[in-house]
Coordinates of N, CA and C in Angstrom, one line a residue:
X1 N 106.6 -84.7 243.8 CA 107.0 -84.8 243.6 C 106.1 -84.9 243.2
X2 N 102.4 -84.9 242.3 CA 101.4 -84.8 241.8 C 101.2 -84.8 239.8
X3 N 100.5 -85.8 239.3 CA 101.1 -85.4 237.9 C 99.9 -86.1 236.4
X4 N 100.3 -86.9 236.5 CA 99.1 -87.3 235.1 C 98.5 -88.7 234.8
X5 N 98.1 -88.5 233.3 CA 97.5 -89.5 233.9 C 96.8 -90.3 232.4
X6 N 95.5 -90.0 232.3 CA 94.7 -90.4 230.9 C 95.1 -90.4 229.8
X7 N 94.6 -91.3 228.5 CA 95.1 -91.0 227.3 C 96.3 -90.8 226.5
X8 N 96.8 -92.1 227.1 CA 98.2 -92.6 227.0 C 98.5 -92.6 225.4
X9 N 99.5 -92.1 224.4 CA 99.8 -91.8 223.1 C 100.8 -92.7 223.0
X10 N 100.8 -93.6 222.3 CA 101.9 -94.5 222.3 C 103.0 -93.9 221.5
X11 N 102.6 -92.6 221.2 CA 104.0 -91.9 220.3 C 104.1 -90.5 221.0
X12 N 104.1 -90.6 222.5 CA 104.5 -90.0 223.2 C 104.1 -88.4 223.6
X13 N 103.1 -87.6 222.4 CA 102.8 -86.1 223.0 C 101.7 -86.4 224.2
X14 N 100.8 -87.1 224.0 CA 99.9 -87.4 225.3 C 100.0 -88.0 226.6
X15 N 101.5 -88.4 226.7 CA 102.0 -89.4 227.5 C 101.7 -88.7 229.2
X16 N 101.3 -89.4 229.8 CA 100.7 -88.9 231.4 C 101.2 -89.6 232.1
X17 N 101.5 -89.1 233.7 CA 102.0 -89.7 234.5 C 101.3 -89.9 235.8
X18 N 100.8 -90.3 236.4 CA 99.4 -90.3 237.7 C 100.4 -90.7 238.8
X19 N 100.2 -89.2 240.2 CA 100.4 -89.0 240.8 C 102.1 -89.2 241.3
X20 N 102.5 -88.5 240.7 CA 104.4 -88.2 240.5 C 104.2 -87.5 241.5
X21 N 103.9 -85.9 241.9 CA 104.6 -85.5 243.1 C 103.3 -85.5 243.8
X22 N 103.6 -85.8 244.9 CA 102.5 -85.0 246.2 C 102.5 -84.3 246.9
X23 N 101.8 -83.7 247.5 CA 101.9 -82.2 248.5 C 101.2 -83.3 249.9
X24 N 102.0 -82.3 250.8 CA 101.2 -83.0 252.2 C 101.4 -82.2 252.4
X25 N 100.2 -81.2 253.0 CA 100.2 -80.0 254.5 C 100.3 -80.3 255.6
X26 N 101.1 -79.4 256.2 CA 101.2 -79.4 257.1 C 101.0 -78.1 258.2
X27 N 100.0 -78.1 258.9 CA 99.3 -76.8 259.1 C 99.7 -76.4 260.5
X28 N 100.3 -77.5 261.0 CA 100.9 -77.2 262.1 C 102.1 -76.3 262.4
X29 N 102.6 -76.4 261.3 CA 104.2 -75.5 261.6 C 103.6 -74.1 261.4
X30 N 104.7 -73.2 262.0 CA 104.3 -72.3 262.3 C 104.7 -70.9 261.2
X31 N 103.6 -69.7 260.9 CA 104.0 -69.5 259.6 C 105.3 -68.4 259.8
X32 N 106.1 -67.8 258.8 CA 107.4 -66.9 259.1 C 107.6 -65.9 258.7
X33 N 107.9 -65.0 259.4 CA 107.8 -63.8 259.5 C 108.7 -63.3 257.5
X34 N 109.6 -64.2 257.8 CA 110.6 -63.6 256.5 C 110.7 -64.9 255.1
X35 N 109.9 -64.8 254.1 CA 109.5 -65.9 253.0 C 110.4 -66.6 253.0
X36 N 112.1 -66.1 253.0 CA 113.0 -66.9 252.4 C 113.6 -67.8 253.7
X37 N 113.6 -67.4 254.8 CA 114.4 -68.0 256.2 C 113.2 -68.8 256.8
X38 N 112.3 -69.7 256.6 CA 111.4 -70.1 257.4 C 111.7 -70.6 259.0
X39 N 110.7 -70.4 260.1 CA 111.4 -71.0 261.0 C 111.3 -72.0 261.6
X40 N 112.5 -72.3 262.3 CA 112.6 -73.9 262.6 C 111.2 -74.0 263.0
X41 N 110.4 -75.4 263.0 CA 109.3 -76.1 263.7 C 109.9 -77.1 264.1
X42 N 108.9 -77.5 265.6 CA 109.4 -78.8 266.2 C 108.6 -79.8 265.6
X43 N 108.5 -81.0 266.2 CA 107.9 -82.3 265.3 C 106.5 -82.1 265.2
X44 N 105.8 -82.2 264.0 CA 104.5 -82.0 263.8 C 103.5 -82.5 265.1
X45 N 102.6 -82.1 265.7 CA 101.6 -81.8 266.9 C 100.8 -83.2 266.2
X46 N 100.5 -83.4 265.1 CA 99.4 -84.2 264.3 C 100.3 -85.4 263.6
X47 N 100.9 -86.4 264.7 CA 101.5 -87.8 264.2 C 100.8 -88.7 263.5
X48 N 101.5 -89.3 262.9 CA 101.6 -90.5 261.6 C 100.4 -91.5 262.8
X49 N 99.4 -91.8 261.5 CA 98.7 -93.2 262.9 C 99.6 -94.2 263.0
X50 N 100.8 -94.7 262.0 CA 101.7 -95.7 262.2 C 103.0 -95.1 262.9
X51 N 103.5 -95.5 264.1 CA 104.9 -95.3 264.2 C 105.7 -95.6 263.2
X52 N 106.9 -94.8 263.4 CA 108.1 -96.1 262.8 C 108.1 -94.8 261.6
X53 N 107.7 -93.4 261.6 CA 107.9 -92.8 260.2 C 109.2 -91.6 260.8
X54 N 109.8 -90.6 259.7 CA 110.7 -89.6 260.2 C 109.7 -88.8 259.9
X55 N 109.3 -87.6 261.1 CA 108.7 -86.6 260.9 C 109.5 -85.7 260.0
X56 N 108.6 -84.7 259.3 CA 109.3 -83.9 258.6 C 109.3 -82.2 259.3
X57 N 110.4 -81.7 259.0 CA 110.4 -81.0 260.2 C 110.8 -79.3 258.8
X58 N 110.0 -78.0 259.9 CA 110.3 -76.9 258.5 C 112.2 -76.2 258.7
X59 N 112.9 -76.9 259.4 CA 114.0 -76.7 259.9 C 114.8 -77.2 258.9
X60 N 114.5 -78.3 258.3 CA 115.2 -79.2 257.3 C 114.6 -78.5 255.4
X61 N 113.8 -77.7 255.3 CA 113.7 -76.9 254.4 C 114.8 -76.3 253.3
X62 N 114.7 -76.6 252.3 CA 115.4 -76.8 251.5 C 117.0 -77.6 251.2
X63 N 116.3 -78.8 252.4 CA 118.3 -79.3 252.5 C 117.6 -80.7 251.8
X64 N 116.8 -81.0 250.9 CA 116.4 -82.3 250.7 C 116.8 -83.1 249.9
X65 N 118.4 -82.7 249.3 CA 119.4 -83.4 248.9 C 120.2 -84.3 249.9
X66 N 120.7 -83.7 250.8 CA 121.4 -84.3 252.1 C 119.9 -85.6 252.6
X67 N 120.4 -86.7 252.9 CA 119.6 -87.7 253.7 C 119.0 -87.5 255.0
X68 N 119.6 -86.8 256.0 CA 118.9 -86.7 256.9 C 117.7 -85.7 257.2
X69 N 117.9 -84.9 256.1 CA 116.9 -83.6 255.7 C 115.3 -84.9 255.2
X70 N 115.5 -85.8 254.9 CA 114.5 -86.4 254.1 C 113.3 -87.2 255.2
X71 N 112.1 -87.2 254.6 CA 111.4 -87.4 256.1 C 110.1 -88.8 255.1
X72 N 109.4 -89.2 255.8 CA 108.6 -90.2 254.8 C 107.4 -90.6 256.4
X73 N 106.1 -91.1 256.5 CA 105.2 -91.0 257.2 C 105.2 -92.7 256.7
X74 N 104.1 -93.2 257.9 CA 104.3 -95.1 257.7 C 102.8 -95.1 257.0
X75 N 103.1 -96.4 256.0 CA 101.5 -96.9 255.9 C 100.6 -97.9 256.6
X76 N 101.9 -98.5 256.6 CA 101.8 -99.7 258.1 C 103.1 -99.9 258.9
X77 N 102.6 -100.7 259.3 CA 104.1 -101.5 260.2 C 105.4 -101.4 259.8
X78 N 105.1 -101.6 258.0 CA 106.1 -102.1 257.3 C 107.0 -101.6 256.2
X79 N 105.1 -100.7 255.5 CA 105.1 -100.2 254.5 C 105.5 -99.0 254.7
X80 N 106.5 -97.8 253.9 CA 106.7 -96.8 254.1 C 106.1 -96.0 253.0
X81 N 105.4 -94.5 253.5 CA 104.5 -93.7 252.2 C 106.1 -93.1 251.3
X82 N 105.4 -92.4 250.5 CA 106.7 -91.3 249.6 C 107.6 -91.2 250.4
X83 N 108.8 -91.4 249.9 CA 109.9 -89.8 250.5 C 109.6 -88.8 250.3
X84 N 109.4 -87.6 251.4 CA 109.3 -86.6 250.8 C 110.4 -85.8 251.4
X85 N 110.9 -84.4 250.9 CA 112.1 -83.3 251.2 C 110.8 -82.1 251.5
X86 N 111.0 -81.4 252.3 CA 111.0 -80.2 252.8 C 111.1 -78.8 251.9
X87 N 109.8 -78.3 251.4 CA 110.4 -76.9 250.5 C 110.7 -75.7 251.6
X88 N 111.2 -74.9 251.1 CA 110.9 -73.8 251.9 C 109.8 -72.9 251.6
X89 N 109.4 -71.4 252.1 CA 108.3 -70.8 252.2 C 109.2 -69.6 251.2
X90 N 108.3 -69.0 250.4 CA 108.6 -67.8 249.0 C 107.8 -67.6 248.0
X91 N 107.8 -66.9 247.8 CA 106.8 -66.2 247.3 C 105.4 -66.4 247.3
X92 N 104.9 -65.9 248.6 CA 103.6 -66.3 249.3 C 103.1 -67.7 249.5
X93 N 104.2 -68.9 248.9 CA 103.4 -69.8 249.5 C 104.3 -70.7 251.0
X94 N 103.7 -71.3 251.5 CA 104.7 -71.8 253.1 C 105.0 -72.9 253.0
X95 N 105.4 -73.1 253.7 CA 106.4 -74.1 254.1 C 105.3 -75.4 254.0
X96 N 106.1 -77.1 252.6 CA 105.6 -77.8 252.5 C 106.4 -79.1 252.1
X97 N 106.1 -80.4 252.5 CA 106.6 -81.3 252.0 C 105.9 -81.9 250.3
X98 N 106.9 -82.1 249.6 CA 106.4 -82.9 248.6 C 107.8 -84.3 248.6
X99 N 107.0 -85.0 247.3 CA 107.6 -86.6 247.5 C 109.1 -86.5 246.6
X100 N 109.5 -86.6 247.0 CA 111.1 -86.7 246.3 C 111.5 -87.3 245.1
X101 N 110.8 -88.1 244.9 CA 110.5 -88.4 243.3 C 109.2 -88.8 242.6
X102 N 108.9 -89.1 241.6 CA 107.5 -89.5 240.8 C 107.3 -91.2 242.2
X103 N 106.3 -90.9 241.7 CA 105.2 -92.3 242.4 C 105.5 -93.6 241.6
X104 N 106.2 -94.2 242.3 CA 106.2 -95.8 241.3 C 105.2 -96.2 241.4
X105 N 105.7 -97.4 240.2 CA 104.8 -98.5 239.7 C 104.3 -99.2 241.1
X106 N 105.5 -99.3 242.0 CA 105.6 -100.2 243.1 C 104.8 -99.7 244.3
X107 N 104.5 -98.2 244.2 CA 104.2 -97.6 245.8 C 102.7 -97.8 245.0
X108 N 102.5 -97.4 243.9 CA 100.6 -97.1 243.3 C 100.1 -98.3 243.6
X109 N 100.9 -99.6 243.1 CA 100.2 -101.1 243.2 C 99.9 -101.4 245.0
X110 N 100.4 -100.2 245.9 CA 100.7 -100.8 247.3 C 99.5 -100.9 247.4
X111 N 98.8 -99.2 247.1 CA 97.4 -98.8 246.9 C 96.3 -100.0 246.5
X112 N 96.8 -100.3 245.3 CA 95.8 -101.5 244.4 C 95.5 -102.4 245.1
X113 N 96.2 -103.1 245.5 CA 96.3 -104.3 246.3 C 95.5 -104.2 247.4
X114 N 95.9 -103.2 248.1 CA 94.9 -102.6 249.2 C 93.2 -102.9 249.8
X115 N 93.0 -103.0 248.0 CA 91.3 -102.5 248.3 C 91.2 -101.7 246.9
X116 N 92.3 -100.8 246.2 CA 91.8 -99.7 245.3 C 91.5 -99.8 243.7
X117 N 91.4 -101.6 243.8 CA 90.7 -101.3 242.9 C 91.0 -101.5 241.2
X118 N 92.6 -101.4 241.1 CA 93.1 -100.9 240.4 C 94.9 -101.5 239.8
X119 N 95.3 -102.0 238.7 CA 96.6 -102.0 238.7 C 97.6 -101.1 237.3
X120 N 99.0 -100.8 238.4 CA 99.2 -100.4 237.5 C 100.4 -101.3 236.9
X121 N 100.8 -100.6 235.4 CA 102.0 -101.6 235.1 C 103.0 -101.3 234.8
X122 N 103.9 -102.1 234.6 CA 105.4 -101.7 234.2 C 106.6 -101.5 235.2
X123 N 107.7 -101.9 235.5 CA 108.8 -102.2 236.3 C 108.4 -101.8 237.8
X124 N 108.8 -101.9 238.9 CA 108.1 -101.5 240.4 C 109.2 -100.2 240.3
X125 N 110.2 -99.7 239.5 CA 111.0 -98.8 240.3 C 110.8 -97.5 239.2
X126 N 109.7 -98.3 238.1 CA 109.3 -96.9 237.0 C 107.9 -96.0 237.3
X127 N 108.2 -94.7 237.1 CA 106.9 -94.0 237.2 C 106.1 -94.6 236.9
X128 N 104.7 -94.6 237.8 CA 103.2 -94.7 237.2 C 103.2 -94.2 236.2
X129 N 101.8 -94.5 235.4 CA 101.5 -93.5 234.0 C 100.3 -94.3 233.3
X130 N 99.5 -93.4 233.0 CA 98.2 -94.1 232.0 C 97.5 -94.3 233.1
X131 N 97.1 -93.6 234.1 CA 95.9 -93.9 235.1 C 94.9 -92.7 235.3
X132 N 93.4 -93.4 235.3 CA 92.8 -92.1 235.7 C 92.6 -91.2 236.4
X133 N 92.4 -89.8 236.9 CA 92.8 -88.8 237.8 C 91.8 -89.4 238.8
X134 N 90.8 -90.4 239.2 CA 90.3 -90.9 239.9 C 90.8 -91.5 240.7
X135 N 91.9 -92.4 239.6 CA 92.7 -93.3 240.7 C 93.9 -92.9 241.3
X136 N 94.0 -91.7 241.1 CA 95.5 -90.7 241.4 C 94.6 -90.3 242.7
X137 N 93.8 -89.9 242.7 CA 92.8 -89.0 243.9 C 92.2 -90.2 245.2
X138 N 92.0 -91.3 244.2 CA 92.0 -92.7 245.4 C 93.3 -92.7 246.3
X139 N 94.3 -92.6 245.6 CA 95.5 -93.0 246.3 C 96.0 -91.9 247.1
X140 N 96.0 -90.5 246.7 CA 95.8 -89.8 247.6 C 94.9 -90.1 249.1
X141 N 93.7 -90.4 248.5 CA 92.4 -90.8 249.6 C 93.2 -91.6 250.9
X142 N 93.6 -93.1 250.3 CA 94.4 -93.9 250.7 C 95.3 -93.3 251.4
X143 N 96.3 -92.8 251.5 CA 97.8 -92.2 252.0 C 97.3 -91.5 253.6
X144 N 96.4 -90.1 253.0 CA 95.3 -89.7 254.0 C 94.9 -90.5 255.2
X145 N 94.4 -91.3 255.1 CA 93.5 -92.3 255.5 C 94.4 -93.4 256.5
X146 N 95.8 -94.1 255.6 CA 96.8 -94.8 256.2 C 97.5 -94.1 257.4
X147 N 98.0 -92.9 256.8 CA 98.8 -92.0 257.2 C 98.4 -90.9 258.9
X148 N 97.2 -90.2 258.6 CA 96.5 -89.6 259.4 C 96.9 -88.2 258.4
X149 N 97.7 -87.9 257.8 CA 98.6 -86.9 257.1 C 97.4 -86.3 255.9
X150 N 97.2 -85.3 255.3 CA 96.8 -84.6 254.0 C 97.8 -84.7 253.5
X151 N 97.5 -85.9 252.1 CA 97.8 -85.7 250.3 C 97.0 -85.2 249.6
X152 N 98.0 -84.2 248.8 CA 96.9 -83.9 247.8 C 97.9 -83.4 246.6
X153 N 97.3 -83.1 245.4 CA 98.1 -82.5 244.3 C 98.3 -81.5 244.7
X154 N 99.9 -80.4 244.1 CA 99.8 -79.3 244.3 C 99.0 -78.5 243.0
X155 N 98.4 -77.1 243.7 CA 98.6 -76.3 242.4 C 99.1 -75.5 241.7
X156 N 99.0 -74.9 240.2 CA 99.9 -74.7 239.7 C 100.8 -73.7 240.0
X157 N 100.8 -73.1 240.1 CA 102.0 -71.9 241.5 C 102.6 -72.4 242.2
X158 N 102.1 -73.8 243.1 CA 103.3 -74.4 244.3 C 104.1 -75.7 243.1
X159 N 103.6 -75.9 242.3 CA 104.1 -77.0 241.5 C 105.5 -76.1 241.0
X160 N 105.5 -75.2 240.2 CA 106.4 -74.0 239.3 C 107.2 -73.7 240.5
X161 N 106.8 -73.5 241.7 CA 107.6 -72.8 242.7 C 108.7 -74.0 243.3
X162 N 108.3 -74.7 243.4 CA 108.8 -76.5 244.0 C 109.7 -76.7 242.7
X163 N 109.6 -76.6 241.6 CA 110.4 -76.8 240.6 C 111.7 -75.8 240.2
X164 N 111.4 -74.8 240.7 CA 112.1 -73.8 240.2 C 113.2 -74.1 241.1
X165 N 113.0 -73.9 242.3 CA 113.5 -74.0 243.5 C 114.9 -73.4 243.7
X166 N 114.6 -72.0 243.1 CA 115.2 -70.8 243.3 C 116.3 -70.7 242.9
X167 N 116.2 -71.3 241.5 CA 117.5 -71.5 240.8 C 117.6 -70.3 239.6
X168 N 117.9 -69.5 239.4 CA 117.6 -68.4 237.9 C 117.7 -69.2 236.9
X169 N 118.3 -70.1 236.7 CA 118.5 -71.0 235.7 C 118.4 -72.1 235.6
X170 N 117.2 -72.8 235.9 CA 117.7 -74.8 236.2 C 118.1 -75.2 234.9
X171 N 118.7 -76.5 235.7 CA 119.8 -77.2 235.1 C 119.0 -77.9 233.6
X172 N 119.5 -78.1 232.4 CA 118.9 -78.7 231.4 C 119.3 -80.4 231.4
X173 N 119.7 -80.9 232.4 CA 120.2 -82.4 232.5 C 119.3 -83.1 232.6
X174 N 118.1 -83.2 231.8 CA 116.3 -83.7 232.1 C 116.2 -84.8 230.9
X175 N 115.3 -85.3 231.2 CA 115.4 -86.5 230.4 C 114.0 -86.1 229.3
X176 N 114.4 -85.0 228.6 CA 113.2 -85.0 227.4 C 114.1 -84.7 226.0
X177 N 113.4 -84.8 224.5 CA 114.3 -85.3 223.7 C 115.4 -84.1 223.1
X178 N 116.4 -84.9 222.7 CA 117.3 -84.0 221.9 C 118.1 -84.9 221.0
X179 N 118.1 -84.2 219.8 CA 118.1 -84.8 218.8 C 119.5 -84.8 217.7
X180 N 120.5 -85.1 217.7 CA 121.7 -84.5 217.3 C 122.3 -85.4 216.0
X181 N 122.2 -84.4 214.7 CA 122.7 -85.0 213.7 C 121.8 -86.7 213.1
X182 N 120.8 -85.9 214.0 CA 119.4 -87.0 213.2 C 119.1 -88.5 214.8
X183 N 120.8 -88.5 215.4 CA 120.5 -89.2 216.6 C 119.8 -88.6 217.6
X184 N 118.6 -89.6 218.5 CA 117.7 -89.2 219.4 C 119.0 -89.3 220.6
X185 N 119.6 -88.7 221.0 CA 120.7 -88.7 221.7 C 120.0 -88.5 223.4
X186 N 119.0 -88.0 223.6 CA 118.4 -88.4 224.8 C 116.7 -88.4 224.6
X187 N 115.7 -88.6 226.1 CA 114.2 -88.5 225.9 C 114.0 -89.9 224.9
X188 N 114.7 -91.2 225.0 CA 114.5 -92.2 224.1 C 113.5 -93.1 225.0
X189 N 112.9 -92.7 226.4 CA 112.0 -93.6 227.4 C 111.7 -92.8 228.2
X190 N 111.1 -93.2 228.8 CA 110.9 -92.8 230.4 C 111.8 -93.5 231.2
X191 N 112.8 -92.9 232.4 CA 113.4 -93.7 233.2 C 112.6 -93.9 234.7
X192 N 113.3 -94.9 235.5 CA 113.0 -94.9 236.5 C 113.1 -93.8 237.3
X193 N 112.2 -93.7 238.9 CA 111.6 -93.2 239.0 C 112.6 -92.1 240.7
X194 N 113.5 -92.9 240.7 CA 114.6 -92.8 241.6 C 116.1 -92.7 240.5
X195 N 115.8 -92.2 239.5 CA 116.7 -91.8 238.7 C 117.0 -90.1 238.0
X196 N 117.8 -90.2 237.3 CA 117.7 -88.6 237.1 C 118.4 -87.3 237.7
X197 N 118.0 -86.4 237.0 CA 118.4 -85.0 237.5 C 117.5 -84.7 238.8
X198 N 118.1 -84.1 240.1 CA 117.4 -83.6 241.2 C 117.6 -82.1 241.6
X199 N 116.8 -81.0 241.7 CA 117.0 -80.0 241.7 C 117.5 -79.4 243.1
X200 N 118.3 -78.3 243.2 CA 118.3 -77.7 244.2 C 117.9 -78.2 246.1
X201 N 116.5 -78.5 245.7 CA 115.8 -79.0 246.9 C 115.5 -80.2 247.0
X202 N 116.2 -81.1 245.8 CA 116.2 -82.1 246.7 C 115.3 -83.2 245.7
X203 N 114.5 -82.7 244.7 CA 113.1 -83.1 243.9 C 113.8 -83.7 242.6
X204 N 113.4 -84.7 242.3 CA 114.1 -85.5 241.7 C 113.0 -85.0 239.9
X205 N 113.3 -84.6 238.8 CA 112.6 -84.9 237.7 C 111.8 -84.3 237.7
X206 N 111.1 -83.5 238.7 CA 110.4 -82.3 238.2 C 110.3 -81.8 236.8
X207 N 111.1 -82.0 235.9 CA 111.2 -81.0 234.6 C 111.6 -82.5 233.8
X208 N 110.9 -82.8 232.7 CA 111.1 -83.9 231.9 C 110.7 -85.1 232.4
X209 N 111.1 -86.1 231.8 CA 110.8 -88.0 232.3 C 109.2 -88.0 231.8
X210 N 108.3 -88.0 232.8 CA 107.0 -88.0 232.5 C 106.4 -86.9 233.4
X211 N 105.1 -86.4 232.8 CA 104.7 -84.8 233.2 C 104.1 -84.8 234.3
X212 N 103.8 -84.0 235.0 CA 103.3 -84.1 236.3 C 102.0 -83.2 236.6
X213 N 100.9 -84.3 236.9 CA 99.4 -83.3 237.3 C 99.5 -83.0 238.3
X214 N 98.9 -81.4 238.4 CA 98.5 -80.5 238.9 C 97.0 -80.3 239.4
X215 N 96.6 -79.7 240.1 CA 95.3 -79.2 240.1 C 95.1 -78.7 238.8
X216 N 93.2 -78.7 238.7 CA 92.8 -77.9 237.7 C 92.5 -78.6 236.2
X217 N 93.5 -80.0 236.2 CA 93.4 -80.5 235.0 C 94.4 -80.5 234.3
X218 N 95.5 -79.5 234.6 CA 96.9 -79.0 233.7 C 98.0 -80.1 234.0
X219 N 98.5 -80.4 233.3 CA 100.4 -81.1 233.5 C 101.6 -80.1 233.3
X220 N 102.7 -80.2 234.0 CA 103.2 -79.8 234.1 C 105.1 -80.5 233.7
X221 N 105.6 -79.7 233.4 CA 107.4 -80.2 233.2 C 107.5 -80.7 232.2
X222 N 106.4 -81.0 231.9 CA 106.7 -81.6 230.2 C 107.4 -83.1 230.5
X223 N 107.7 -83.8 229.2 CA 108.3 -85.3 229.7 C 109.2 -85.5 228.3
X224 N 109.7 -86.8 228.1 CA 110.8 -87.4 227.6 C 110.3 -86.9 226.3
X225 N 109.0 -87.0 225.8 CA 108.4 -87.0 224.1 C 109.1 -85.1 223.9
X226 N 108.9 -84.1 224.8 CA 109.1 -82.6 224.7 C 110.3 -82.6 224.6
X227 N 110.3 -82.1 223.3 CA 111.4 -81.2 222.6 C 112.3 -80.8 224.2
X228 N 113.9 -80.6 224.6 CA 114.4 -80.2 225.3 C 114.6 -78.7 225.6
X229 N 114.3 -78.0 224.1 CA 114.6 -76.6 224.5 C 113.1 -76.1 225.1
X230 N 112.1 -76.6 224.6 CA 111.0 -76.7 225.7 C 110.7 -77.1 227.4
X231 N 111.3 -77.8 227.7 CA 111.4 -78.5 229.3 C 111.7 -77.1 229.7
X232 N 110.7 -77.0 230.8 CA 111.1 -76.2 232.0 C 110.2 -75.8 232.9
X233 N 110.7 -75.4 234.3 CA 109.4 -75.0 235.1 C 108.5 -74.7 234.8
X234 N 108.1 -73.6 233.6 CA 107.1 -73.1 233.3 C 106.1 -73.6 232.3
X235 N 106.9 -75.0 231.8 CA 105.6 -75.5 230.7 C 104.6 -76.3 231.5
X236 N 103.4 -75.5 230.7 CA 101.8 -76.0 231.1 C 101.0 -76.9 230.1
X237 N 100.8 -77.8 230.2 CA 99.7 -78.1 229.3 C 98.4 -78.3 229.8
X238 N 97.1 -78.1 229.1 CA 96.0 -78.5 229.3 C 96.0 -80.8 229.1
X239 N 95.5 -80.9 229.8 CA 95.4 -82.5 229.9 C 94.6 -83.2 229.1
X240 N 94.9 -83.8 227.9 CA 93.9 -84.2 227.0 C 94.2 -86.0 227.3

């Protein structure tokens, strides 16, 4: 759910968001003969070093609106990593979990506190944002490391593909601006981070709120400050 980060614009075109979705592989499931039908896998072979997490399983692939479809790995005892939903496998890429919404304030500081180094600020239930891709990649490190699991960003193909999520048309219910008879009638903030429009599979904000890094340096979905008829799977920017 991987995203941005530096060079925070307090008037909103540079606005970044650090580490909104994450990708976790999983290399154990098994790959499928047919893109669109993946097939069931049983519980991943390579367990969580914490008990106490729902494995995510490629059977529950594309149901990551419904609750039980939704799977999350432990940090500790106590602490639970991302939620993530289950994609399915299409157009050449396979079957993968990402985090079901942007990365709060609350799960990045879990990191901080940790050992990492680092705080971030603003409400515990609002996207991260204004952090360096250093500390997005620490916290990845971290998850990794807690988990036994691979985090990492997606890139830009599995990001667009995760977004789209086989809709011909996603929905324009996104939180970037529109402007009506001179009123900013939406895109007036960034919302929380468990709020919002969810697509298809399950992915909460993908497209608007705050942008999401990618591999490579790029953001992606654009955010609250982009124009609305702009928002959509396909917008890229270079990361300044």
């Amino acid at each position: 759910k991987a995203a941005e980060a530096q060079g925070h614009n307090a008037e909103g075109e540079n606005l970044r968001a650090a580490a909104r979705k994450l990708w976790t592989d999983r290399t154990d499931w098994p790959p499928t003969t047919n893109p669109s039908l993946p097939a069931p896998a049983p519980v991943p072979t390579t367990p969580s070093l914490q008990p106490g997490g729902v494995p995510c399983q490629a059977k529950n692939a594309g149901k990551g609106e419904r609750a039980p479809a939704r799977c999350n790995d432990m940090i500790d005892a106590q602490l639970k990593a991302p939620s993530l939903v289950v994609v399915p496998a299409g157009g050449g890429i396979g079957v993968f979990a990402m985090s079901r919404y942007e990365i709060s304030v609350k799960e990045f500081n879990s990191y901080c506190q940790q050992g990492g180094g680092c705080t971030a600020s603003g409400g515990d239930n609002m996207p991260v944002t204004n952090i360096a891709l250093d500390a997005v990649n620490g916290y990845l490190s971290w998850l990794k490391e807690k988990t036994g699991q691979t985090y990492r960003l997606p890139n830009s193909a599995e990001w667009e593909y995760a977004a789209q999520a086989g809709e011909a048309t996603p929905s324009k219910n996104v939180n970037c601006k529109l402007v009506v008879g001179g009123n900013v009638m939406k895109g007036q903030g960034p919302m929380s981070a468990n709020s919002g429009q969810f697509n298809a599979w399950g992915l909460y904000n993908m497209v608007g709120n705050v942008q999401d890094w990618v591999q490579g340096g790029k953001v992606r979905g654009g955010a609250y400050t982009d124009e609305i008829e702009k928002c959509s799977p396909s917008l890229e920017k270079d990361h300044s």
